[in-house]
Short mmCIF file of C-alpha atoms in Angstrom, two decimals:
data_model
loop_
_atom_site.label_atom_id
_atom_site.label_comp_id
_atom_site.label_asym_id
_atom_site.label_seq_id
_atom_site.Cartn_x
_atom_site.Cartn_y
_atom_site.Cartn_z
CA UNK V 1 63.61 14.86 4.51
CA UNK V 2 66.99 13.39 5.26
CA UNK V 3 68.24 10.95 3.29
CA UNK V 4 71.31 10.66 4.72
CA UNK V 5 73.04 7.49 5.98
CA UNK V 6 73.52 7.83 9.90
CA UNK V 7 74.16 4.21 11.26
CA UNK V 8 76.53 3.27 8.30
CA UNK V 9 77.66 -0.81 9.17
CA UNK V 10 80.82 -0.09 8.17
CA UNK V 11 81.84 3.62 9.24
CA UNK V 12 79.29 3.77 11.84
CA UNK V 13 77.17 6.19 13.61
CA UNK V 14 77.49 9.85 11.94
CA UNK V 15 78.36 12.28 14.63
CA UNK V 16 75.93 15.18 15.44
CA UNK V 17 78.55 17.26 13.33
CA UNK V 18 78.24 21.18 13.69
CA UNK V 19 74.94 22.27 11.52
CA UNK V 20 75.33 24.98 9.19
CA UNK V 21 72.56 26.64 7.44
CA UNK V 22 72.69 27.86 3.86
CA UNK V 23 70.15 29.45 0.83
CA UNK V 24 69.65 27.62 -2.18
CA UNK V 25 67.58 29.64 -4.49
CA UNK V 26 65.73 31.64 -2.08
CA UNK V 27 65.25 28.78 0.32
CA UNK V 28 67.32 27.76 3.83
CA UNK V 29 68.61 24.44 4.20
CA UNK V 30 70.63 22.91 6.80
CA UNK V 31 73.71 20.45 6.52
CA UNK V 32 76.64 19.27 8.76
CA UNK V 33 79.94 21.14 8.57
CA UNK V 34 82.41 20.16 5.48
CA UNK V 35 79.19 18.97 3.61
CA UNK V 36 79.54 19.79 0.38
CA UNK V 37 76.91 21.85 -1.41
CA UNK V 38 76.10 18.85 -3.64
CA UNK V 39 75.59 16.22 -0.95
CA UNK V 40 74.17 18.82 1.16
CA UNK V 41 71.13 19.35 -0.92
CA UNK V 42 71.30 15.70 -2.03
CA UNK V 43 70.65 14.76 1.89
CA UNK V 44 67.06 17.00 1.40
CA UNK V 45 66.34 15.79 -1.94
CA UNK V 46 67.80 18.59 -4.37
CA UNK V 47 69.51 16.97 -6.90
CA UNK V 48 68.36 19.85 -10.09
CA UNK V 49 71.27 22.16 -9.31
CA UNK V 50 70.81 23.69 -12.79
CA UNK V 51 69.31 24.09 -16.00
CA UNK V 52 71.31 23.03 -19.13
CA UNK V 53 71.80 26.77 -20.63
CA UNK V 54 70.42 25.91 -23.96
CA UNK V 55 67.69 23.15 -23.52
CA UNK V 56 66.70 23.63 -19.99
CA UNK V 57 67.37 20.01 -19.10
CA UNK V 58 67.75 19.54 -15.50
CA UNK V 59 71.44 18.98 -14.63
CA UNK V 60 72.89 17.82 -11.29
CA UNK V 61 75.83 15.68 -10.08
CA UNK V 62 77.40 13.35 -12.37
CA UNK V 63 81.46 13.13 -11.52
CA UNK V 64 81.28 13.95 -8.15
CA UNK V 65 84.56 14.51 -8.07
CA UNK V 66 85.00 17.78 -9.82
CA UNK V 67 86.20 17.33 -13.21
CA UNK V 68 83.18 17.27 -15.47
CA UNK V 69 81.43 20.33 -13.96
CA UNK V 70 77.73 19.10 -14.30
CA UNK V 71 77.05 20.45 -10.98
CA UNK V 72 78.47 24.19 -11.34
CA UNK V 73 76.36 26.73 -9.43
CA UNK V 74 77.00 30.87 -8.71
CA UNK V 75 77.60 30.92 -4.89
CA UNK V 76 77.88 34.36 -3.15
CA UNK V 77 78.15 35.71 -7.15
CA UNK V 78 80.36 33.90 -8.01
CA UNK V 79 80.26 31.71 -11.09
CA UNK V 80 80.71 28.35 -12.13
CA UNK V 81 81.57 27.27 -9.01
CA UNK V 82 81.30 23.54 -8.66
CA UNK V 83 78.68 21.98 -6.06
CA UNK V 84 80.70 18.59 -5.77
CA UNK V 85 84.10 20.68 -4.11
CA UNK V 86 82.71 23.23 -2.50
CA UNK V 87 82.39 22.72 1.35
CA UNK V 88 79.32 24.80 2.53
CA UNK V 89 79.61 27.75 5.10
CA UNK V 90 77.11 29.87 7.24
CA UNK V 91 75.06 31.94 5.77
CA UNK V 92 76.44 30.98 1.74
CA UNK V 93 73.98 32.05 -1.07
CA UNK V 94 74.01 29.49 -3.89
CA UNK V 95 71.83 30.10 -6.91
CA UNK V 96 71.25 27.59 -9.62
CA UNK V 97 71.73 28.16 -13.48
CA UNK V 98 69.24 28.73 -15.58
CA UNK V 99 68.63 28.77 -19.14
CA UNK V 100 70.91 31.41 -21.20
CA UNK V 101 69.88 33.84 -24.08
CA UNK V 102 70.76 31.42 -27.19
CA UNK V 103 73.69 33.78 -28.78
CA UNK V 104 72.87 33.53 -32.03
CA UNK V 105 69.54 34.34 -31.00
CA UNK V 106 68.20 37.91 -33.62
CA UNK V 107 65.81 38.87 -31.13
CA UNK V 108 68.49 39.95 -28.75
CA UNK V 109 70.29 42.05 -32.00
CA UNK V 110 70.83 45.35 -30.13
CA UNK V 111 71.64 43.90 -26.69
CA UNK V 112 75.04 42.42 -27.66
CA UNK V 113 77.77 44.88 -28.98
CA UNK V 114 79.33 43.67 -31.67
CA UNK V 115 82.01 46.63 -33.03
CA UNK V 116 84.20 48.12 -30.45
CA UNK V 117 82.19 51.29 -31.09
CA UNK V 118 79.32 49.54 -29.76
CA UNK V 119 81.15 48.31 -26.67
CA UNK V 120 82.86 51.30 -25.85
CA UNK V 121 79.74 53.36 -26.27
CA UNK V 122 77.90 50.81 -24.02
CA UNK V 123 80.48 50.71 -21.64
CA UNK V 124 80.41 54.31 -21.39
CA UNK V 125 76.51 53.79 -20.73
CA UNK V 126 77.05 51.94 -17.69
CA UNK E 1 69.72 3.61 -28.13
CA UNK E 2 70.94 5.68 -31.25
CA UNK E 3 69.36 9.20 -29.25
CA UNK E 4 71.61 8.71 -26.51
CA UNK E 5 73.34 11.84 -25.49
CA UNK E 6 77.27 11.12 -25.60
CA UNK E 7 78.56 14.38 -25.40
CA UNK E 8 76.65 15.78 -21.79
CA UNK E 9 77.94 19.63 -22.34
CA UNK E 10 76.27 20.27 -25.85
CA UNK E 11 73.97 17.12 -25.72
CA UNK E 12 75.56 15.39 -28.73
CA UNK E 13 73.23 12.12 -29.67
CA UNK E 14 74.85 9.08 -30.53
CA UNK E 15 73.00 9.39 -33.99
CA UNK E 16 74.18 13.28 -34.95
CA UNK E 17 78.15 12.02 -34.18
CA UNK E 18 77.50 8.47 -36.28
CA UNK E 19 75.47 10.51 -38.99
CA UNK E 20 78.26 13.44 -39.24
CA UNK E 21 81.24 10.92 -39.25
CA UNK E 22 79.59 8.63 -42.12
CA UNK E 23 78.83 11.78 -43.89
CA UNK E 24 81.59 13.91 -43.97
CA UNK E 25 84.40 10.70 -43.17
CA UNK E 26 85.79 12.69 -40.44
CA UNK E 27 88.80 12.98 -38.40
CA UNK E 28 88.43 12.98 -34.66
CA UNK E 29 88.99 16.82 -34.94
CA UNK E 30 86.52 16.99 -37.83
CA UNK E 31 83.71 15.54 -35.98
CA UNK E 32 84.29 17.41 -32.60
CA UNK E 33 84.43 20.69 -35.07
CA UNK E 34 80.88 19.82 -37.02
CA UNK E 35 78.85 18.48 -33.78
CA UNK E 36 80.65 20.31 -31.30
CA UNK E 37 80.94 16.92 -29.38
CA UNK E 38 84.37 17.67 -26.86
CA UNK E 39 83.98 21.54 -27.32
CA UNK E 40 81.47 22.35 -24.35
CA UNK E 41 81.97 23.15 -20.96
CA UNK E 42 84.05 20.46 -19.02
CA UNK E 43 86.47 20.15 -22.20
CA UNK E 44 85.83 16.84 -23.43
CA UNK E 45 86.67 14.98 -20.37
CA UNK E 46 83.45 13.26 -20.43
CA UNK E 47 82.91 12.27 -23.68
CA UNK E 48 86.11 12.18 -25.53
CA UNK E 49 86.86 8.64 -25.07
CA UNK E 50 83.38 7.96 -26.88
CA UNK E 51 83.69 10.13 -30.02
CA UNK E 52 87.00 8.65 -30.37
CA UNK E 53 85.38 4.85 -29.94
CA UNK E 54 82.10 5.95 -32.56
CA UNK E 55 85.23 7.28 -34.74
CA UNK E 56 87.11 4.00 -34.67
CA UNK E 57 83.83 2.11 -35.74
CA UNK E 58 83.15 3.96 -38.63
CA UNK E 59 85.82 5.00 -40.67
CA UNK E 60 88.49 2.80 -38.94
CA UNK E 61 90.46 5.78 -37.89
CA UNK E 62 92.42 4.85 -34.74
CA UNK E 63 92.38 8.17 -32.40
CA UNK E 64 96.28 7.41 -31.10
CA UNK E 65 97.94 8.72 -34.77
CA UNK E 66 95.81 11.87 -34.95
CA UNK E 67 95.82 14.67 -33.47
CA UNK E 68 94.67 13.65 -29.89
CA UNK E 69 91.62 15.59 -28.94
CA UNK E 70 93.60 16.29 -25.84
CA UNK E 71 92.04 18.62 -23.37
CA UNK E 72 94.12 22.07 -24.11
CA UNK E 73 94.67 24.91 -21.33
CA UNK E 74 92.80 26.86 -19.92
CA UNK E 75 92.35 23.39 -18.07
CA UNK E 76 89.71 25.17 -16.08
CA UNK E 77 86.97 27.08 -17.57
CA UNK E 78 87.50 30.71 -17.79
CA UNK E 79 84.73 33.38 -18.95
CA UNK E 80 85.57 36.63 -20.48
CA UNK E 81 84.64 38.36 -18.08
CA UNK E 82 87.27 36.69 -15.79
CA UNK E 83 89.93 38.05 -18.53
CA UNK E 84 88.80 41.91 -18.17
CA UNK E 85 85.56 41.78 -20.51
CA UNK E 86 82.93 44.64 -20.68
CA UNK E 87 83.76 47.68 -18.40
CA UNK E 88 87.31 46.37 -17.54
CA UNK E 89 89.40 48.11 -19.09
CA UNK E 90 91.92 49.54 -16.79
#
């Protein structure tokens, strides 16, 4: 699956660039050096590079050119990092995001501290 | 076309931000406050020019004289965590 343009009229043929093989969510993919993760995984199709946290919508690029942050994904643990800037490297884990625990959300009452008793004693936990 | 989504970050409709700013005759401020339009993730960058355009047709209210629903530091998103949240308390 490639959907890259390789004999572009006007910028021509794209040179057999380094290849550089990265994870997205558990699987490999391969792109050219200084692809960025976005256009990487656009070239093999990806385009969900997260889930909306509250409704689960599928969310990808938009921008493109890093200022509206549709495409932010946790690479190497790291949060929030956006897809559209990011130049990919060897070996890079990028995970997608997925829907968040809604924080008004009762069920999760004890999970959250809410008095700095509760967050010092569950920071003491830890 | 009234369920379009004009804020992307909280998924604002078209209809809640028309609906709120007919109801309530709200400022710019006012309406980003009660739908949350402008308040999510990349700080109203997207969609503030729009809630400021469904302002101006309803009540009138030209966005330039209010308070501008500029987008305020942190310019980049920053969690809590970032600023020393749970267990960082050195």
């Amino acid at each position: 699956m490639n959907n890259r343009i390789v004999d572009h009229p006007v910028l021509g043929q794209i040179d057999q660039k380094r290849k550089v093989t990265f994870q997205f969510d558990g699987k490999t993919y391969e792109g050219f050096e200084n692809d960025t993760i976005a256009s990487a995984l656009l070239a093999h199709g990806v385009r969900t590079l997260r889930k909306h946290e509250e409704s689960g919508n599928p969310r990808g690029i938009y921008c493109n050119i890093g200022h509206c942050f549709e495409c932010r994904v946790t690479v190497d643990g790291e949060d929030n990092v956006r897809a559209c800037l990011t130049p990919i490297q060897e070996n890079m884990v990028v995970e997608s995001g997925q829907v968040q625990p809604h924080p008004l959300d009762p069920s999760k009452e004890g999970v959250k501290p809410r008095t700095y008793a509760e967050y010092k004693e569950q920071e003491g936990q830890k | 076309m009234k369920d379009t989504i004009v804020c992307r970050c909280e998924e604002v409709t078209l209809q809640e931000l028309e609906e709120t700013a007919r109801k309530y005759n709200s400022s710019a401020r006012e309406l980003k406050l009660l739908t949350r339009a402008g308040m999510g993730f990349c700080g109203g960058r997207t969609c503030r020019q729009a809630v400021d355009k469904v302002l101006t047709d309803i009540t009138g209210e030209d966005p330039t004289n209010e308070l501008p629903l500029k987008v305020a530091p942190p310019v980049r998103p920053l969690s809590l965590t970032d600023l020393g949240g749970l267990a960082k308390d050195e």
